[in-house]
XYZ file of N, CA and C in Angstrom:
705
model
N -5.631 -17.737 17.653
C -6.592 -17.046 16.794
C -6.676 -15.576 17.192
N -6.683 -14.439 16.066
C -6.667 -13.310 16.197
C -8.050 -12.871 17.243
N -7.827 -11.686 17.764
C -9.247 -11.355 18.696
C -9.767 -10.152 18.260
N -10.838 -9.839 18.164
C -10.766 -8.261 17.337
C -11.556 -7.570 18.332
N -11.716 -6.113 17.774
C -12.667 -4.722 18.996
C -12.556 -3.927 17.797
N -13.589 -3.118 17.952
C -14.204 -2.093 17.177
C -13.096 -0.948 18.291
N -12.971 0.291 17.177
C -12.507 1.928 17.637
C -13.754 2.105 18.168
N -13.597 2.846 18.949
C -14.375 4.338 19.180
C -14.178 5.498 17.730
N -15.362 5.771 17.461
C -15.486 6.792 16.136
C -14.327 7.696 16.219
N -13.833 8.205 15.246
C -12.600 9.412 14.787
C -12.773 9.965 13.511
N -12.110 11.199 13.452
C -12.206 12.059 12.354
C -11.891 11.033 10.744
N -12.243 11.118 9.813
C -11.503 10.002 8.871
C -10.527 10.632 8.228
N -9.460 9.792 7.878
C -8.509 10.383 7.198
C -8.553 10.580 5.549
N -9.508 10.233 5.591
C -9.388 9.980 3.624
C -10.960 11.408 2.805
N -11.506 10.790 3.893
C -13.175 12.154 3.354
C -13.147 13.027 4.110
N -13.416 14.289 4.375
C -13.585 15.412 4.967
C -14.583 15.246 5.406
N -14.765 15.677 7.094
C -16.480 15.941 7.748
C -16.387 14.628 8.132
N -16.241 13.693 7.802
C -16.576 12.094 8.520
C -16.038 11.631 9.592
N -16.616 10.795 10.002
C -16.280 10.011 11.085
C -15.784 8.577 10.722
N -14.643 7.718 11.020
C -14.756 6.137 10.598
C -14.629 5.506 11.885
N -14.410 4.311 12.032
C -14.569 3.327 12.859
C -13.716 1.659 12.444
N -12.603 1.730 13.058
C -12.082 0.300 12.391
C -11.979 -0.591 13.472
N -12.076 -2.140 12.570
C -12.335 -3.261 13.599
C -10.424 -3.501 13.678
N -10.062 -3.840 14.624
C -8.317 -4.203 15.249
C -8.699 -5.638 15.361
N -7.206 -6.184 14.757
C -7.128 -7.554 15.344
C -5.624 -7.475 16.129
N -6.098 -8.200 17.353
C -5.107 -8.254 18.109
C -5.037 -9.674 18.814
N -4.101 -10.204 19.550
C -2.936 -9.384 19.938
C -2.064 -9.403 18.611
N -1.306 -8.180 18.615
C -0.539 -8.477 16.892
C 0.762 -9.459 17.088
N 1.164 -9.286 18.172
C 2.676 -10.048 18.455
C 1.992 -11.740 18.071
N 1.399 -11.830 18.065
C 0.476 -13.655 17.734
C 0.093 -13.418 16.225
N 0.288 -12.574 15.446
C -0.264 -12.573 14.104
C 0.879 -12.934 13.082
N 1.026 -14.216 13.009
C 2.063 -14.266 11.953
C 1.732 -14.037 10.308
N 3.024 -14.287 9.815
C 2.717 -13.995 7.993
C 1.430 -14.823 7.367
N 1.336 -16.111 7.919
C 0.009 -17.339 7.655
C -0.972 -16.404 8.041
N -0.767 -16.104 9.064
C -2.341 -15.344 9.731
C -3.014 -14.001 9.598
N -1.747 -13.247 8.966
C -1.797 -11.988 8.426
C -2.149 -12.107 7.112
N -1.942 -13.044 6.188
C -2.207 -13.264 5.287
C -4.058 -13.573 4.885
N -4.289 -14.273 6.024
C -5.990 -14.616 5.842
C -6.665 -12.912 6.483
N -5.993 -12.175 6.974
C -6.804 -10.984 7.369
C -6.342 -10.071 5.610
N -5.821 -10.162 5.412
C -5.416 -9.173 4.067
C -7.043 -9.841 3.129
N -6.772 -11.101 2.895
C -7.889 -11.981 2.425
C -9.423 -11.293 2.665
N -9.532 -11.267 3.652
C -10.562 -10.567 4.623
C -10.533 -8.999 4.973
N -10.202 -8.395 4.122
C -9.853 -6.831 3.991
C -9.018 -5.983 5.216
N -8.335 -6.618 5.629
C -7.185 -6.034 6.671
C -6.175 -5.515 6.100
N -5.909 -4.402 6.969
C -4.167 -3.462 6.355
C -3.308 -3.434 7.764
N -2.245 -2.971 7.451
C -1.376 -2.978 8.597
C -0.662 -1.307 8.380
N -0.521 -0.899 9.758
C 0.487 0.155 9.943
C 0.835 -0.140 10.900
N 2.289 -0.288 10.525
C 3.327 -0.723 11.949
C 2.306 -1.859 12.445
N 2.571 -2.154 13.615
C 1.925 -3.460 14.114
C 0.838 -3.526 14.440
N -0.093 -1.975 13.908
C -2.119 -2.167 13.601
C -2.227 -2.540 13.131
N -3.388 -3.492 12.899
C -3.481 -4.294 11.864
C -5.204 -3.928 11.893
N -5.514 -3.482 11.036
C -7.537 -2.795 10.921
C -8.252 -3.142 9.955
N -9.490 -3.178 9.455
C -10.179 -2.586 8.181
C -11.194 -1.783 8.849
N -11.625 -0.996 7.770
C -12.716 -0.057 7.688
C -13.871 -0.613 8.912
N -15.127 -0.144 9.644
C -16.419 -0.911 9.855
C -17.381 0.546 10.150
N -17.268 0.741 8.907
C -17.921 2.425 9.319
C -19.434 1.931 9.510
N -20.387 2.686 10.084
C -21.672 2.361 10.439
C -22.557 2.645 8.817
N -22.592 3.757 8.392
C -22.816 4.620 7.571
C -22.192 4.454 6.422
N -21.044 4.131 5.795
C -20.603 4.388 5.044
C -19.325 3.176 4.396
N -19.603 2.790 2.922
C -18.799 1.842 2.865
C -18.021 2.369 2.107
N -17.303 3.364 1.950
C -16.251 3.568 0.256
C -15.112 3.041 0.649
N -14.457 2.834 1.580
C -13.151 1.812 1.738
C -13.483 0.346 1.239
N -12.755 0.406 -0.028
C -13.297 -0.757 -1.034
C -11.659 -1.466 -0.797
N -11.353 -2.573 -0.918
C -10.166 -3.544 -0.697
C -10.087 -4.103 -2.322
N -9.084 -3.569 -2.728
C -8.654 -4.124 -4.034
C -7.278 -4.882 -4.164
N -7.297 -5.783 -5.388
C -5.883 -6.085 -5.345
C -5.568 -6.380 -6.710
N -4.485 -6.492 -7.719
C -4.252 -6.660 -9.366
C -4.363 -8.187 -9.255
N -4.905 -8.704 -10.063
C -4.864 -10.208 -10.327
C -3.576 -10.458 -11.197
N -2.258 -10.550 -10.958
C -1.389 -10.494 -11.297
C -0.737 -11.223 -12.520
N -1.329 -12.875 -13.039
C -1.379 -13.601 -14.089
C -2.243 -13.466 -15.303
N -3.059 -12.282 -15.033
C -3.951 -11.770 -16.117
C -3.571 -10.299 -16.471
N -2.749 -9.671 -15.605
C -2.366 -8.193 -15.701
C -2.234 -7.754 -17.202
N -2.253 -6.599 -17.622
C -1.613 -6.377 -18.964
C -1.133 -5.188 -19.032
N 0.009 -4.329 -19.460
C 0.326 -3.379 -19.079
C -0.463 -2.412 -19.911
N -0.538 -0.937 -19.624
C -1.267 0.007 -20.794
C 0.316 0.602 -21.390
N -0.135 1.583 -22.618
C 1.222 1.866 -23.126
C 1.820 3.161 -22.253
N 0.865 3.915 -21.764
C 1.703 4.801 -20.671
C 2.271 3.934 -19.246
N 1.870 2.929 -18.811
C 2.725 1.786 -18.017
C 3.983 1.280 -18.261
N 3.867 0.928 -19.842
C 5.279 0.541 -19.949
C 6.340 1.645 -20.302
N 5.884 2.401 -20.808
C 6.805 3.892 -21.189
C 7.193 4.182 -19.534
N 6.536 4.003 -18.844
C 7.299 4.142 -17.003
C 8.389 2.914 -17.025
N 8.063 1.795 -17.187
C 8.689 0.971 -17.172
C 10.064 1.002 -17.804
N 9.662 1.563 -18.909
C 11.149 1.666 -20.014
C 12.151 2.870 -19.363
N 11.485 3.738 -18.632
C 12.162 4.836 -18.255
C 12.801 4.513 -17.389
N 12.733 4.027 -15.988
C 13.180 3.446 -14.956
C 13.817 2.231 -14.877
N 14.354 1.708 -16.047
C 15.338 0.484 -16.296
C 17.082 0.415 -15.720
N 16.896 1.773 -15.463
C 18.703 1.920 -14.961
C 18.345 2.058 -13.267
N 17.372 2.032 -12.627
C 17.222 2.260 -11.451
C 17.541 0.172 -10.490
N 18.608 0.718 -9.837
C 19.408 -0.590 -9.213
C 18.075 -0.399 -7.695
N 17.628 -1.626 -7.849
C 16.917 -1.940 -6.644
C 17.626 -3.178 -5.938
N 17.295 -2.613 -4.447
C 17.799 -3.765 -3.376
C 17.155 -4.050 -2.638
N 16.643 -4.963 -1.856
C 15.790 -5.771 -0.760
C 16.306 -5.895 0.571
N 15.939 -5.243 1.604
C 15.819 -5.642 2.970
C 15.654 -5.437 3.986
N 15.976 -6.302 5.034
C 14.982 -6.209 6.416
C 14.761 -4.558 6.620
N 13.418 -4.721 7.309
C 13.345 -3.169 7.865
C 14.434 -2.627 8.667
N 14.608 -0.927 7.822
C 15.368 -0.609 9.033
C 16.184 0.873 9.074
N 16.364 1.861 9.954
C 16.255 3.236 9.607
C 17.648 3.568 9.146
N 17.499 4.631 8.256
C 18.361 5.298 8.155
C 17.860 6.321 7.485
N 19.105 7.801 7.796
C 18.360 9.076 7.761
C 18.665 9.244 6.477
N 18.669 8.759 5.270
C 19.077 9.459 3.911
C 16.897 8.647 3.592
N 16.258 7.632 4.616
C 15.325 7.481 3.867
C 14.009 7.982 4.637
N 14.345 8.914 6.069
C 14.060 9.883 6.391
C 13.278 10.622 6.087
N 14.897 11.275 5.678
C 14.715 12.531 4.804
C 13.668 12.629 3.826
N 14.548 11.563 3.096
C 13.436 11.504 1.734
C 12.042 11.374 1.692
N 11.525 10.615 2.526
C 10.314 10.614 3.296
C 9.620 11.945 3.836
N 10.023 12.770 4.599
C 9.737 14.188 4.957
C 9.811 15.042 3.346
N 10.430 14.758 2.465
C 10.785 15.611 1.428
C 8.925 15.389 0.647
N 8.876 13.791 0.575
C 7.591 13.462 0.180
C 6.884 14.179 0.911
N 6.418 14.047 2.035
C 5.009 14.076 2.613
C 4.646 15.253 2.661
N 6.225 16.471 2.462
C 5.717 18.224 2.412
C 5.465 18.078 0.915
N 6.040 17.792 -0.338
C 5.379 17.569 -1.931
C 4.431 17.340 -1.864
N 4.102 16.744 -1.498
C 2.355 15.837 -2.078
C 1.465 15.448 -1.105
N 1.636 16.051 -0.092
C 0.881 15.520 1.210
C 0.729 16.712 2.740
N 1.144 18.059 1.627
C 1.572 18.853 2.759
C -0.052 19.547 3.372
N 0.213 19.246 4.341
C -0.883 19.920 5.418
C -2.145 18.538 5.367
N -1.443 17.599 5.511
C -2.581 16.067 6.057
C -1.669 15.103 6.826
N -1.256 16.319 7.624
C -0.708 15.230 8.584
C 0.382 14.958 8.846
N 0.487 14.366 8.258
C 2.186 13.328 7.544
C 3.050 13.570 7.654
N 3.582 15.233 7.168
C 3.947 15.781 6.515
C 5.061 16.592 7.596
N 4.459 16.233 9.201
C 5.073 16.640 10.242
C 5.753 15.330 11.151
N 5.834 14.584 10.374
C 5.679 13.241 11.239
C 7.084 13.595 11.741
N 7.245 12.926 13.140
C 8.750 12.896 13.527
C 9.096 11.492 13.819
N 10.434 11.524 13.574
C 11.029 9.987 13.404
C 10.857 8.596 14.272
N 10.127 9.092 15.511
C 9.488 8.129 15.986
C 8.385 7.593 15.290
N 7.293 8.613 14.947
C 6.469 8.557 14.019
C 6.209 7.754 12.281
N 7.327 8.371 11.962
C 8.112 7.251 10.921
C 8.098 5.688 11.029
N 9.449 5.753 11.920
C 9.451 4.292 12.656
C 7.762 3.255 12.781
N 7.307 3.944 13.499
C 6.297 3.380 14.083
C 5.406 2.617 13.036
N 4.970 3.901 12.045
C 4.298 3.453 10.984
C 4.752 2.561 9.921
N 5.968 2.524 9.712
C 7.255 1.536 8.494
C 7.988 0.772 8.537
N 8.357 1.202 10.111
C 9.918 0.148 10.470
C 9.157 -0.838 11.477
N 7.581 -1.241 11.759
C 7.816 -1.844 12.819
C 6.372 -2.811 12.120
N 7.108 -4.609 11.907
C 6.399 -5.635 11.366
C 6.428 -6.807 12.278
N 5.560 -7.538 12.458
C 5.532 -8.655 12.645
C 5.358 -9.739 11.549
N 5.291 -9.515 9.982
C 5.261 -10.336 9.327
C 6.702 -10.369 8.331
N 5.921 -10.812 7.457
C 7.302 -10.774 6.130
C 7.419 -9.820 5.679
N 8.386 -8.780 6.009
C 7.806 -7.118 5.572
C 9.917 -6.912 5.014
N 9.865 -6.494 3.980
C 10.646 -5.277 3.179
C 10.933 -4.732 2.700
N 12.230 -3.475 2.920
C 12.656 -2.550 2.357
C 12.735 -2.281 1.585
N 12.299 -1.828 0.721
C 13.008 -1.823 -0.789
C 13.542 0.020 -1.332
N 14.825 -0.722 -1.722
C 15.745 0.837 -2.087
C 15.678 0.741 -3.761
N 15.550 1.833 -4.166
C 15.256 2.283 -5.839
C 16.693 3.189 -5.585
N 17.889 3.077 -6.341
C 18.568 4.125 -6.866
C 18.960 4.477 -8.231
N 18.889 5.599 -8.821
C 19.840 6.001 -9.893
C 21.112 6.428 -9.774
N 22.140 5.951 -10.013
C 23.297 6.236 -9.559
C 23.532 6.146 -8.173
N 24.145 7.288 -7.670
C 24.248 7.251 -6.653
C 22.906 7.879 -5.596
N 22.213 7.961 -6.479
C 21.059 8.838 -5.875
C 19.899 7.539 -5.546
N 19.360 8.180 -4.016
C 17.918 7.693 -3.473
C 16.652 8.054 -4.581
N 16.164 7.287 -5.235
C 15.070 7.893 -5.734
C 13.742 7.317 -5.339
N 13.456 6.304 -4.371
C 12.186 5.982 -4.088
C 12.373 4.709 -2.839
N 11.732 4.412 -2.100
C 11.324 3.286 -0.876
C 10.225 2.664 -0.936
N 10.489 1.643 -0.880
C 8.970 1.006 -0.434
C 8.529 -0.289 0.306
N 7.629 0.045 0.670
C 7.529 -0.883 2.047
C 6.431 -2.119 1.354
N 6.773 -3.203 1.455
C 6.064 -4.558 0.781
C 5.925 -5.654 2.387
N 4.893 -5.992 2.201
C 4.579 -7.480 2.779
C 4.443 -8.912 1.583
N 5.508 -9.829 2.149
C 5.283 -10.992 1.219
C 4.698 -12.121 2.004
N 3.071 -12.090 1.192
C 2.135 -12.660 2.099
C 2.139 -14.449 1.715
N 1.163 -15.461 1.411
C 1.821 -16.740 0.739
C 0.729 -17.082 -0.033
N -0.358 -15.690 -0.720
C -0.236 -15.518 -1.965
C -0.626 -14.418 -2.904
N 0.216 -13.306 -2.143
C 0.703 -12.424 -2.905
C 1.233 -11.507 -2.315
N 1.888 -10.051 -2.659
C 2.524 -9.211 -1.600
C 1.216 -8.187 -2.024
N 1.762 -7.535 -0.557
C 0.973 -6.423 -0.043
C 1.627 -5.159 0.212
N 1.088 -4.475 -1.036
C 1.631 -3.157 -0.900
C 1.517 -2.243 0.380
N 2.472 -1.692 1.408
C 1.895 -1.185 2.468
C 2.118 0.353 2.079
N 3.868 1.080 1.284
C 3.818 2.342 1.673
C 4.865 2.528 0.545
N 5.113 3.526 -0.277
C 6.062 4.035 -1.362
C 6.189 5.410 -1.202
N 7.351 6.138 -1.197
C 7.878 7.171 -1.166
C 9.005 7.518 -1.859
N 8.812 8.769 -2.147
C 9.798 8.623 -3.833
C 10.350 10.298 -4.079
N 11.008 10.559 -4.777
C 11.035 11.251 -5.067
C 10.578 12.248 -5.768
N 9.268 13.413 -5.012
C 8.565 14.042 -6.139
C 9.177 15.633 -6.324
N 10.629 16.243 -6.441
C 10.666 16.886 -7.339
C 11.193 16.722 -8.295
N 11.284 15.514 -8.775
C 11.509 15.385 -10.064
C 10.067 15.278 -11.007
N 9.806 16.131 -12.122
C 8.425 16.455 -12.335
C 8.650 15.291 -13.520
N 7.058 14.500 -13.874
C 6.532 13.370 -14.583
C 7.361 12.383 -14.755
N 7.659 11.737 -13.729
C 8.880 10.909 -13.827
C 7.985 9.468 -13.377
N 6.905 9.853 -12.576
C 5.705 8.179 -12.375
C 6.733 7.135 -12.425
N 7.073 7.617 -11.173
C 8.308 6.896 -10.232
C 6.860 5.599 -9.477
N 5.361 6.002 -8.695
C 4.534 5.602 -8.556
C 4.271 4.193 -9.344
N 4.111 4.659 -10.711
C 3.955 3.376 -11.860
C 4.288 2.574 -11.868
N 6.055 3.004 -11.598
C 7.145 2.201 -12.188
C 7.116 1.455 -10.727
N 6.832 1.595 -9.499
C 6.923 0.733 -8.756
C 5.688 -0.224 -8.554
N 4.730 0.019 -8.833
C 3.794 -1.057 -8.540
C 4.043 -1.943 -10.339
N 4.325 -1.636 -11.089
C 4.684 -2.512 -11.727
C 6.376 -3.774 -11.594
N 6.962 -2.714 -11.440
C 8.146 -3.700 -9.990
C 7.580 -4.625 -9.016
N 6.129 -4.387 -8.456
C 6.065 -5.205 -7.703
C 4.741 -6.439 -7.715
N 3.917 -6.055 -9.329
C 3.993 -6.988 -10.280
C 4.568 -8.054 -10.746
N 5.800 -7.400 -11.108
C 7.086 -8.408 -11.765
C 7.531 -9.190 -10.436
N 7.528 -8.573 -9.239
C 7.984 -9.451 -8.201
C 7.090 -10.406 -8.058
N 5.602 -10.426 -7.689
C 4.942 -11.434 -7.879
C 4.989 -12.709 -8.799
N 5.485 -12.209 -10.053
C 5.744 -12.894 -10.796
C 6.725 -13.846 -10.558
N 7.893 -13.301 -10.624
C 8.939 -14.014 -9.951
C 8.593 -15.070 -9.005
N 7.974 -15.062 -7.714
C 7.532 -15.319 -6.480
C 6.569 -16.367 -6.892
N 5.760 -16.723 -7.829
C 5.197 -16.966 -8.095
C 3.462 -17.275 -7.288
N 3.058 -15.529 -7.076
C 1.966 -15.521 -6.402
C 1.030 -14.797 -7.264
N -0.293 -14.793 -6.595
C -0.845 -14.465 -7.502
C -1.628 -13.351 -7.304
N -1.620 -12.060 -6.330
C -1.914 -11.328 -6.307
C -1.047 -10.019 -5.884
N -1.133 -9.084 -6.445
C -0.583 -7.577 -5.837
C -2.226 -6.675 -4.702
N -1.969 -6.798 -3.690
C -2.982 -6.357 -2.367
C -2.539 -4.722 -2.614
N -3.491 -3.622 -3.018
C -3.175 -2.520 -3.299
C -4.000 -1.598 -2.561
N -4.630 -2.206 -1.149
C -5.211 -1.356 -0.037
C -6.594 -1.198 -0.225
N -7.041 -0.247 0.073
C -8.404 0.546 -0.119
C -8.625 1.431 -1.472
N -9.690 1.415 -2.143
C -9.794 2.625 -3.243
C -11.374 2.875 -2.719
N -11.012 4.297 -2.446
C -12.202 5.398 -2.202
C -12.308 6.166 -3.557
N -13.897 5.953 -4.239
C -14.231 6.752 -5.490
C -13.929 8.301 -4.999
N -14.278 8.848 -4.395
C -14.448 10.343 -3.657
C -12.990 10.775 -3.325
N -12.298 9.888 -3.379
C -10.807 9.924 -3.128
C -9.762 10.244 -4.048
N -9.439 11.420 -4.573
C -9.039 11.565 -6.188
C -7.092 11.062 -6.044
N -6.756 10.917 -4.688
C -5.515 10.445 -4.624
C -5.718 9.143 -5.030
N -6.394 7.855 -4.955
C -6.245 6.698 -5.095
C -6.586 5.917 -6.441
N -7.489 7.352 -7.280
C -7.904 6.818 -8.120
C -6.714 6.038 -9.427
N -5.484 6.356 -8.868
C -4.403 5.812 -9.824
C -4.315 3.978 -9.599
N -5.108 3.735 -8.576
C -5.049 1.859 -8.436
C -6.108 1.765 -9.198
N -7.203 2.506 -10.017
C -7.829 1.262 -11.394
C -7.144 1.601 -12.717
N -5.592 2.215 -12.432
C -5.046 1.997 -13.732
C -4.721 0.456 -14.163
N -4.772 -0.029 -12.960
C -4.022 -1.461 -13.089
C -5.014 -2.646 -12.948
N -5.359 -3.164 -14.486
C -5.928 -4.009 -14.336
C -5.827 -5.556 -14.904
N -7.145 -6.284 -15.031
C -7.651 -6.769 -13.749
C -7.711 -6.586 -12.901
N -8.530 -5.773 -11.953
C -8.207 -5.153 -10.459
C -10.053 -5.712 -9.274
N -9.287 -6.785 -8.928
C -10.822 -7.293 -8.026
C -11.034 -6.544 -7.018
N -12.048 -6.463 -6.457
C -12.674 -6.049 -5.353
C -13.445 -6.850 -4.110
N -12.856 -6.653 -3.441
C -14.054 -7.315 -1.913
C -15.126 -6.727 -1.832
N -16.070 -7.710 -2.501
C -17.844 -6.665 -1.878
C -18.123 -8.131 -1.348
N -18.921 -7.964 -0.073
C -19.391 -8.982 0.455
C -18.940 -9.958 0.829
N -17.296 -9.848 1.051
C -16.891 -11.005 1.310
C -16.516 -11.792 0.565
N -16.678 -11.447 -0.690
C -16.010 -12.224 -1.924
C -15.209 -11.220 -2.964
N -13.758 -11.873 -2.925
C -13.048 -11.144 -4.136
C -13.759 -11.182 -5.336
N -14.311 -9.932 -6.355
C -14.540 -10.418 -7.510
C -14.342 -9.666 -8.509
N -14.370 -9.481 -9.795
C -13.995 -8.126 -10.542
C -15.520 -7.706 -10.656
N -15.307 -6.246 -10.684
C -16.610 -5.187 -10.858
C -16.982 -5.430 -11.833
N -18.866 -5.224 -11.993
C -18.831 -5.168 -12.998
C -19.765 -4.336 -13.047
N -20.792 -3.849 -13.934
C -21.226 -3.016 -14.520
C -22.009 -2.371 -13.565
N -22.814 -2.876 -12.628
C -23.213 -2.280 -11.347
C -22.496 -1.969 -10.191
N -21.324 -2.333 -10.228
C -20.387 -2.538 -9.178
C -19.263 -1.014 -9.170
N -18.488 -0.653 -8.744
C -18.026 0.899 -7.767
C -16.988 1.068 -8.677
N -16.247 0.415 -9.925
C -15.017 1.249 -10.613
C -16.036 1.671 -12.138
């Protein structure tokens, strides 16, 4: 059985001025896909082999959402991503480095992420955060032609996958390369036959995340119970 400990307070990464506080379950080398699976359940994320949720004293906007995947419906700017990205050859597997996805990675995090961090990461750094699972965790390569156009990092939990990390190519302008993969990994559910897409945290105050209530049916953990929002409730 997992063991958990509260952080010591730190700057937060998502609101400016704050402080957060996350509960760890450890030891992670004992956390298999079964057991990782009931912490996702229970609002847990993973980077590299942390495995946390939110336990801020003060403050709850780290909300745990996920697409209810057998009720999904696409919108018509969803599938127009969809239709666009039909020639893109995707492949599946184990974690594992190489510098063409690197690169591409550093290319992201200075586009769209420059000056939070990231954006300096060095390849240990990388590694640490992407290449390193103890569960059912993979790769996934997006190409057009011969070209890299996107990565993404999936957990296949036993019942549903868990989006952990996507990186893509952003100078190519309105191309919602973004879209087109969480609906890829929709359709994988489908396939798989599970029944949820796990799409992290959505912070209202957070104008990067607000692209996960495009996709709905989209439940929420309040209290310990998955449920969809509703009229009093945070989307």
């Amino acid at each position: 059985m997992p063991k958990f400990h509260t952080t010591n307070p730190y700057s937060c990464s998502y609101l400016p001025d704050r402080l957060a506080c996350s509960e760890i379950a450890t030891p992670e080398h004992l956390i298999d896909t079964k057991a990782y699976g009931k912490l996702v359940q229970a609002g847990f994320r993973r980077s590299g082999h942390y495995i946390y949720r939110p336990c801020c004293e003060h403050c709850q906007a780290c909300q745990s959402v996920r697409v209810t995947v057998k009720t999904f419906t696409s919108k018509r700017a969803q599938r127009r991503a969809w239709k666009l990205h039909q020639n893109l050859v995707v492949t599946q597997h184990p974690l594992h480095y190489k510098p063409e996805h690197y690169a591409l990675y550093q290319r992201y995090q200075s586009k769209r992420h420059l000056g939070g961090g990231m954006d300096n990461d060095c390849r240990e750094q990388y590694h640490n955060f992407l290449l390193q699972s103890y569960v059912n965790s993979r790769l996934v390569e997006f190409h057009e032609a011969d070209q890299l156009r996107m990565i993404s990092i999936i957990d296949i939990l036993p019942d549903g996958i868990s989006s952990v990390y996507t990186f893509f190519d952003a100078d190519i302008a309105h191309a919602s390369f973004g879209t087109y993969n969480i609906l890829w990994q929709i359709e994988q559910c489908r396939q798989l036959d599970l029944d949820y897409l796990y799409l992290g945290y959505w912070i209202k105050e957070n104008k990067k995340m607000r692209y996960k209530t495009n996709f709905q049916p989209l439940e929420v953990l309040i209290n310990g119970r998955w449920q969809l929002p509703g009229s009093g409730n945070i989307l």
